């Protein structure tokens, strides 16, 4: 879809700072010509019309390609995603997925509850053949710009065969979005020897070793930032801990560095250095969010704490995923796994 109009269905009530930061992010994205193809793209804000319209008016967005689709229903923080979506079929995240399924939008974007996004995408799009559940992940750290990781939180307690699905997802992602022709694949463990790991990872190792993927074996935690492999595979329980540990470490290091530099550099320069360090360690800030993969459509899920710049980046990421043909590449990779 390179160069064509890209339409984004944006969950106006998703995230800790919705709707204000979501609307501001939509405005920012619409103002940036490179975000929406030839400035001809369209953002559909889904949520309570009165609240969204008030935020748009405050942002002076009258001339921008943004429209509102009204719904009073949305998933609140702490609400059970499955029960909430059953009780609220017109919830904003569900409508975003439905609009994408029906062709009214090319991609859905939410900063809301990941579980709700997973269920809404699964119900609307259905799974790709060969995928048991949606998969979360993508670019891991700016320190290793050619490394992606799967799963980063959508699946915990994974079965060994799911790691083959993660590998297919990661290889397709690395090819389409990073331009890597033959991505290498590594399995995260507590050592590099084949006999390491828990029963789950040892069984996954055997499956990957027999596969057609460019599998290099186990990797360890310190390999993540070195770029040793292009695709890192791990259980979602481990992946989610990795994300939060990296973000917490970045904030802690930034605070420590700021104190060390007090009195040695001007305050604005210190803030620039520490802010850059924090952002480098906050995985989703660089892209705003990542695609929920394994479903037959594009759903970008961002961090619940996202502010307007991250929302704008998530919209840009949605366009990038649509134009890359990632879903088609992923379908081909999964077909290959099914033949093995």
Coordinates of C-alpha atoms in Angstrom, one line a residue:
X1 CA 0.0 0.0 0.0
X2 CA 3.0 2.3 -0.4
X3 CA 1.9 5.8 -1.3
X4 CA -1.9 5.1 -0.8
X5 CA -4.2 6.6 1.7
X6 CA -3.9 5.0 5.1
X7 CA -6.8 5.1 7.5
X8 CA -6.3 4.6 11.2
X9 CA -9.0 3.7 13.8
X10 CA -7.7 5.2 17.0
X11 CA -9.1 4.2 20.4
X12 CA -9.8 7.6 21.9
X13 CA -10.4 6.1 25.4
X14 CA -7.3 3.9 25.6
X15 CA -4.6 4.7 28.1
X16 CA -4.0 6.4 31.4
X17 CA -4.2 9.9 29.9
X18 CA -7.1 9.4 27.5
X19 CA -8.8 11.2 25.9
X20 CA -6.6 14.3 26.1
X21 CA -3.2 12.8 25.2
X22 CA -4.7 10.4 22.7
X23 CA -6.4 13.3 20.9
X24 CA -3.2 15.4 21.0
X25 CA -1.3 12.5 19.6
X26 CA -3.8 12.2 16.7
X27 CA -3.5 15.9 16.0
X28 CA 0.3 15.7 16.1
X29 CA 0.3 12.7 13.7
X30 CA -2.1 14.4 11.3
X31 CA 0.1 17.5 11.3
X32 CA 3.2 15.5 10.3
X33 CA 3.1 14.9 6.6
X34 CA 5.3 11.8 6.7
X35 CA 3.0 10.0 9.1
X36 CA 0.0 9.7 6.9
X37 CA 0.6 9.1 3.2
X38 CA 0.8 12.3 1.3
X39 CA -1.1 14.0 4.1
X40 CA -4.2 12.2 2.7
X41 CA -4.6 9.7 5.4
X42 CA -7.5 9.8 7.9
X43 CA -7.7 9.2 11.6
X44 CA -11.0 7.9 13.0
X45 CA -11.2 8.8 16.8
X46 CA -13.5 6.3 18.5
X47 CA -15.1 7.3 21.8
X48 CA -17.5 9.7 23.5
X49 CA -18.1 12.4 20.9
X50 CA -18.5 15.3 23.3
X51 CA -15.3 14.6 25.2
X52 CA -13.3 14.0 22.0
X53 CA -14.7 17.0 20.3
X54 CA -13.8 19.2 23.2
X55 CA -10.2 18.0 23.1
X56 CA -10.0 18.5 19.3
X57 CA -11.4 22.1 19.7
X58 CA -8.7 22.8 22.3
X59 CA -6.1 21.6 19.8
X60 CA -7.3 23.7 16.9
X61 CA -7.6 20.7 14.6
X62 CA -10.6 21.8 12.5
X63 CA -8.7 21.5 9.2
X64 CA -7.0 18.2 9.9
X65 CA -8.2 14.8 8.5
X66 CA -9.6 13.6 11.8
X67 CA -13.2 12.4 12.3
X68 CA -15.0 11.1 15.4
X69 CA -17.1 8.0 15.7
X70 CA -19.3 8.1 18.8
X71 CA -19.5 5.4 21.4
X72 CA -20.1 5.7 25.2
X73 CA -18.6 2.3 25.8
X74 CA -15.0 1.7 26.6
X75 CA -12.9 -0.7 28.8
X76 CA -11.8 0.9 32.1
X77 CA -8.5 0.3 33.8
X78 CA -8.8 -2.8 36.0
X79 CA -11.8 -4.1 34.2
X80 CA -11.8 -7.7 33.1
X81 CA -11.2 -7.5 29.3
X82 CA -13.2 -10.5 28.3
X83 CA -16.2 -9.8 30.5
X84 CA -15.9 -6.1 29.6
X85 CA -16.0 -6.7 25.9
X86 CA -18.9 -9.1 26.2
X87 CA -20.9 -6.6 28.2
X88 CA -19.8 -3.7 25.9
X89 CA -19.8 -4.8 22.3
X90 CA -19.5 -1.2 21.2
X91 CA -16.4 -0.6 23.3
X92 CA -14.0 1.8 21.6
X93 CA -11.2 -0.8 21.2
X94 CA -13.7 -3.4 19.8
X95 CA -15.0 -0.9 17.3
X96 CA -11.5 0.0 16.2
X97 CA -10.8 -3.6 15.4
X98 CA -14.2 -4.1 13.7
X99 CA -13.6 -1.0 11.5
X100 CA -10.3 -2.5 10.4
X101 CA -11.9 -5.9 9.7
X102 CA -14.6 -4.3 7.6
X103 CA -12.2 -2.1 5.6
X104 CA -13.3 1.2 7.0
X105 CA -9.7 1.5 8.4
X106 CA -6.4 -0.1 7.5
X107 CA -5.2 -0.5 11.1
X108 CA -6.3 -0.1 14.7
X109 CA -4.3 1.7 17.4
X110 CA -4.9 1.6 21.1
X111 CA -2.9 2.7 24.2
X112 CA -5.4 0.8 26.4
X113 CA -5.5 -2.6 28.1
X114 CA -3.3 -5.1 26.2
X115 CA -5.7 -8.0 27.1
X116 CA -8.7 -6.2 25.8
X117 CA -6.8 -5.4 22.6
X118 CA -5.8 -9.0 22.2
X119 CA -9.4 -10.2 22.6
X120 CA -10.9 -7.5 20.4
X121 CA -8.3 -8.3 17.6
X122 CA -8.8 -12.0 18.0
X123 CA -12.6 -11.7 17.8
X124 CA -12.6 -9.3 14.9
X125 CA -9.7 -10.5 12.7
X126 CA -9.4 -14.2 13.7
X127 CA -6.0 -15.9 14.0
X128 CA -3.7 -16.4 11.1
X129 CA -3.4 -20.1 10.1
X130 CA -0.9 -21.8 12.4
X131 CA -1.1 -19.4 15.3
X132 CA -2.8 -20.4 18.5
X133 CA -2.9 -17.0 20.2
X134 CA -1.9 -13.4 19.3
X135 CA 1.8 -12.6 19.8
X136 CA 3.3 -9.4 21.2
X137 CA 6.7 -8.0 20.6
X138 CA 9.0 -6.2 18.2
X139 CA 12.0 -3.8 18.4
X140 CA 13.6 -4.4 21.8
X141 CA 16.2 -1.7 22.6
X142 CA 17.8 1.1 20.5
X143 CA 21.1 -0.3 21.7
X144 CA 20.4 -3.2 19.4
X145 CA 18.5 -1.7 16.5
X146 CA 18.5 -5.0 14.5
X147 CA 17.1 -7.1 17.3
X148 CA 13.4 -8.0 17.9
X149 CA 11.9 -10.1 20.7
X150 CA 8.8 -12.3 20.9
X151 CA 6.8 -12.8 23.1
X152 CA 6.9 -9.7 25.2
X153 CA 3.8 -10.3 27.4
X154 CA 0.9 -11.7 25.5
X155 CA 1.5 -15.3 26.2
X156 CA 2.8 -16.9 29.5
X157 CA 3.5 -20.5 30.2
X158 CA 4.1 -21.2 26.5
X159 CA 4.1 -24.7 25.0
X160 CA 7.3 -25.6 23.1
X161 CA 5.6 -25.5 19.7
X162 CA 4.6 -21.9 20.3
X163 CA 8.2 -20.9 20.0
X164 CA 8.1 -22.0 16.4
X165 CA 5.2 -19.5 15.9
X166 CA 7.2 -16.8 17.6
X167 CA 10.1 -17.5 15.3
X168 CA 7.9 -17.2 12.2
X169 CA 6.5 -13.9 13.5
X170 CA 10.0 -12.6 14.4
X171 CA 11.5 -13.6 11.0
X172 CA 8.7 -11.9 9.1
X173 CA 8.9 -8.8 11.2
X174 CA 12.7 -8.5 10.8
X175 CA 12.4 -9.0 7.0
X176 CA 9.6 -6.5 6.5
X177 CA 10.3 -3.8 9.0
X178 CA 14.1 -4.1 9.5
X179 CA 15.1 -5.1 6.0
X180 CA 17.1 -8.1 7.2
X181 CA 17.1 -10.8 4.5
X182 CA 18.1 -13.9 6.5
X183 CA 17.4 -13.1 10.2
X184 CA 19.2 -15.2 12.9
X185 CA 17.1 -16.7 15.7
X186 CA 18.1 -17.3 19.3
X187 CA 16.3 -18.8 22.3
X188 CA 16.7 -17.0 25.6
X189 CA 18.0 -19.2 28.4
X190 CA 20.3 -19.4 31.4
X191 CA 23.3 -20.6 29.4
X192 CA 24.4 -21.4 25.8
X193 CA 24.9 -25.2 26.2
X194 CA 22.2 -27.3 24.5
X195 CA 21.3 -29.0 27.8
X196 CA 20.6 -25.7 29.6
X197 CA 17.1 -24.3 30.4
X198 CA 13.9 -25.7 31.8
X199 CA 12.0 -28.6 30.2
X200 CA 9.9 -26.1 28.2
X201 CA 13.0 -24.4 26.6
X202 CA 14.8 -27.6 26.0
X203 CA 11.9 -29.0 24.1
X204 CA 11.6 -25.7 22.1
X205 CA 15.3 -25.9 21.4
X206 CA 14.9 -29.4 19.7
X207 CA 12.0 -28.1 17.6
X208 CA 13.9 -25.0 16.5
X209 CA 17.1 -27.0 15.7
X210 CA 15.1 -29.1 13.3
X211 CA 13.3 -26.2 11.7
X212 CA 14.3 -24.2 8.5
X213 CA 14.9 -21.0 10.6
X214 CA 18.5 -19.7 10.9
X215 CA 18.6 -20.9 14.5
X216 CA 21.9 -20.2 16.3
X217 CA 20.9 -21.9 19.6
X218 CA 20.6 -20.4 23.1
X219 CA 21.4 -16.9 24.0
X220 CA 21.8 -15.3 27.4
X221 CA 20.5 -12.1 29.0
X222 CA 23.6 -10.1 28.3
X223 CA 23.3 -10.9 24.5
X224 CA 20.0 -8.8 24.2
X225 CA 21.7 -5.4 24.0
X226 CA 24.7 -6.7 21.9
X227 CA 22.7 -7.5 18.7
X228 CA 24.1 -11.0 18.7
X229 CA 20.9 -12.3 17.0
X230 CA 18.1 -10.7 15.1
X231 CA 15.1 -12.5 16.7
X232 CA 15.0 -13.3 20.4
X233 CA 12.5 -15.9 21.5
X234 CA 11.2 -16.1 25.1
X235 CA 8.1 -16.9 27.1
X236 CA 5.8 -13.9 27.5
X237 CA 6.2 -14.0 31.3
X238 CA 9.9 -13.5 30.9
X239 CA 9.5 -11.0 28.1
X240 CA 7.2 -8.8 30.1
X241 CA 9.7 -8.8 33.0
X242 CA 12.5 -7.9 30.5
X243 CA 10.6 -4.8 29.3
X244 CA 9.8 -3.5 32.7
X245 CA 13.3 -4.2 34.1
X246 CA 14.8 -2.3 31.1
X247 CA 12.5 0.7 31.7
X248 CA 13.1 0.7 35.4
X249 CA 16.9 0.4 34.9
X250 CA 16.8 3.3 32.4
X251 CA 15.0 5.6 34.9
X252 CA 17.4 4.6 37.7
X253 CA 20.5 5.1 35.7
X254 CA 19.2 8.5 34.4
X255 CA 18.6 9.6 38.0
X256 CA 22.0 8.5 39.1
X257 CA 23.7 10.2 36.1
X258 CA 21.8 13.4 36.8
X259 CA 23.1 13.6 40.3
X260 CA 26.7 12.8 39.2
X261 CA 26.6 15.7 36.7
X262 CA 25.0 18.3 39.0
X263 CA 27.3 21.3 39.1
X264 CA 29.4 20.0 36.3
X265 CA 27.1 20.8 33.3
X266 CA 24.2 23.2 32.8
X267 CA 20.8 21.9 33.9
X268 CA 19.4 21.8 30.3
X269 CA 22.3 19.7 29.1
X270 CA 21.9 17.3 32.0
X271 CA 18.3 16.9 31.2
X272 CA 19.0 16.2 27.6
X273 CA 21.5 13.5 28.5
X274 CA 19.4 11.9 31.1
X275 CA 16.2 12.2 29.0
X276 CA 18.0 10.5 26.1
X277 CA 19.1 7.6 28.4
X278 CA 15.6 7.1 29.7
X279 CA 14.1 7.1 26.3
X280 CA 16.8 4.7 25.0
X281 CA 15.7 2.2 27.7
X282 CA 12.0 2.6 27.3
X283 CA 11.3 0.1 24.6
X284 CA 8.0 1.4 23.3
X285 CA 8.9 5.1 23.3
X286 CA 10.9 4.9 20.1
X287 CA 8.0 3.4 18.1
X288 CA 5.0 4.3 20.3
X289 CA 3.8 0.8 20.2
X290 CA 4.1 -2.6 18.6
X291 CA 1.9 -4.7 16.4
X292 CA -0.2 -7.5 17.9
X293 CA 0.8 -10.3 15.6
X294 CA -0.7 -13.7 14.7
X295 CA -4.1 -12.1 13.9
X296 CA -5.3 -11.5 10.4
X297 CA -5.2 -7.7 10.7
X298 CA -3.2 -4.8 12.0
X299 CA -3.6 -3.8 15.7
X300 CA -0.9 -1.6 17.3
X301 CA -0.8 -1.7 21.1
X302 CA 1.1 1.1 23.0
X303 CA 2.0 1.7 26.6
X304 CA -0.9 2.7 28.9
X305 CA 1.3 5.7 30.1
X306 CA 1.7 7.0 26.6
X307 CA 1.6 10.8 26.1
X308 CA 0.9 12.6 22.8
X309 CA 4.3 12.0 21.2
X310 CA 4.1 8.3 21.7
X311 CA 0.5 8.2 20.4
X312 CA 1.7 9.9 17.2
X313 CA 4.5 7.4 16.9
X314 CA 2.1 4.5 17.3
X315 CA 0.0 5.9 14.4
X316 CA 3.2 6.2 12.3
X317 CA 4.1 2.6 13.2
X318 CA 0.6 1.5 12.1
X319 CA 1.2 3.0 8.7
X320 CA 4.7 1.4 8.5
X321 CA 3.2 -2.0 9.3
X322 CA 0.4 -1.7 6.7
X323 CA 2.8 -0.5 4.0
X324 CA 5.4 -3.2 4.7
X325 CA 3.1 -6.1 3.8
X326 CA 3.9 -7.7 7.1
X327 CA 0.7 -9.7 7.4
X328 CA 1.3 -11.3 4.0
X329 CA 4.9 -12.1 4.8
X330 CA 3.9 -13.6 8.2
X331 CA 1.3 -15.8 6.5
X332 CA 4.0 -17.2 4.2
X333 CA 6.3 -17.9 7.1
X334 CA 3.6 -19.7 9.1
X335 CA 2.7 -21.8 6.0
X336 CA 6.4 -22.9 5.9
X337 CA 6.3 -23.9 9.6
X338 CA 3.1 -25.9 9.0
X339 CA 5.0 -28.0 6.3
X340 CA 7.8 -28.9 8.6

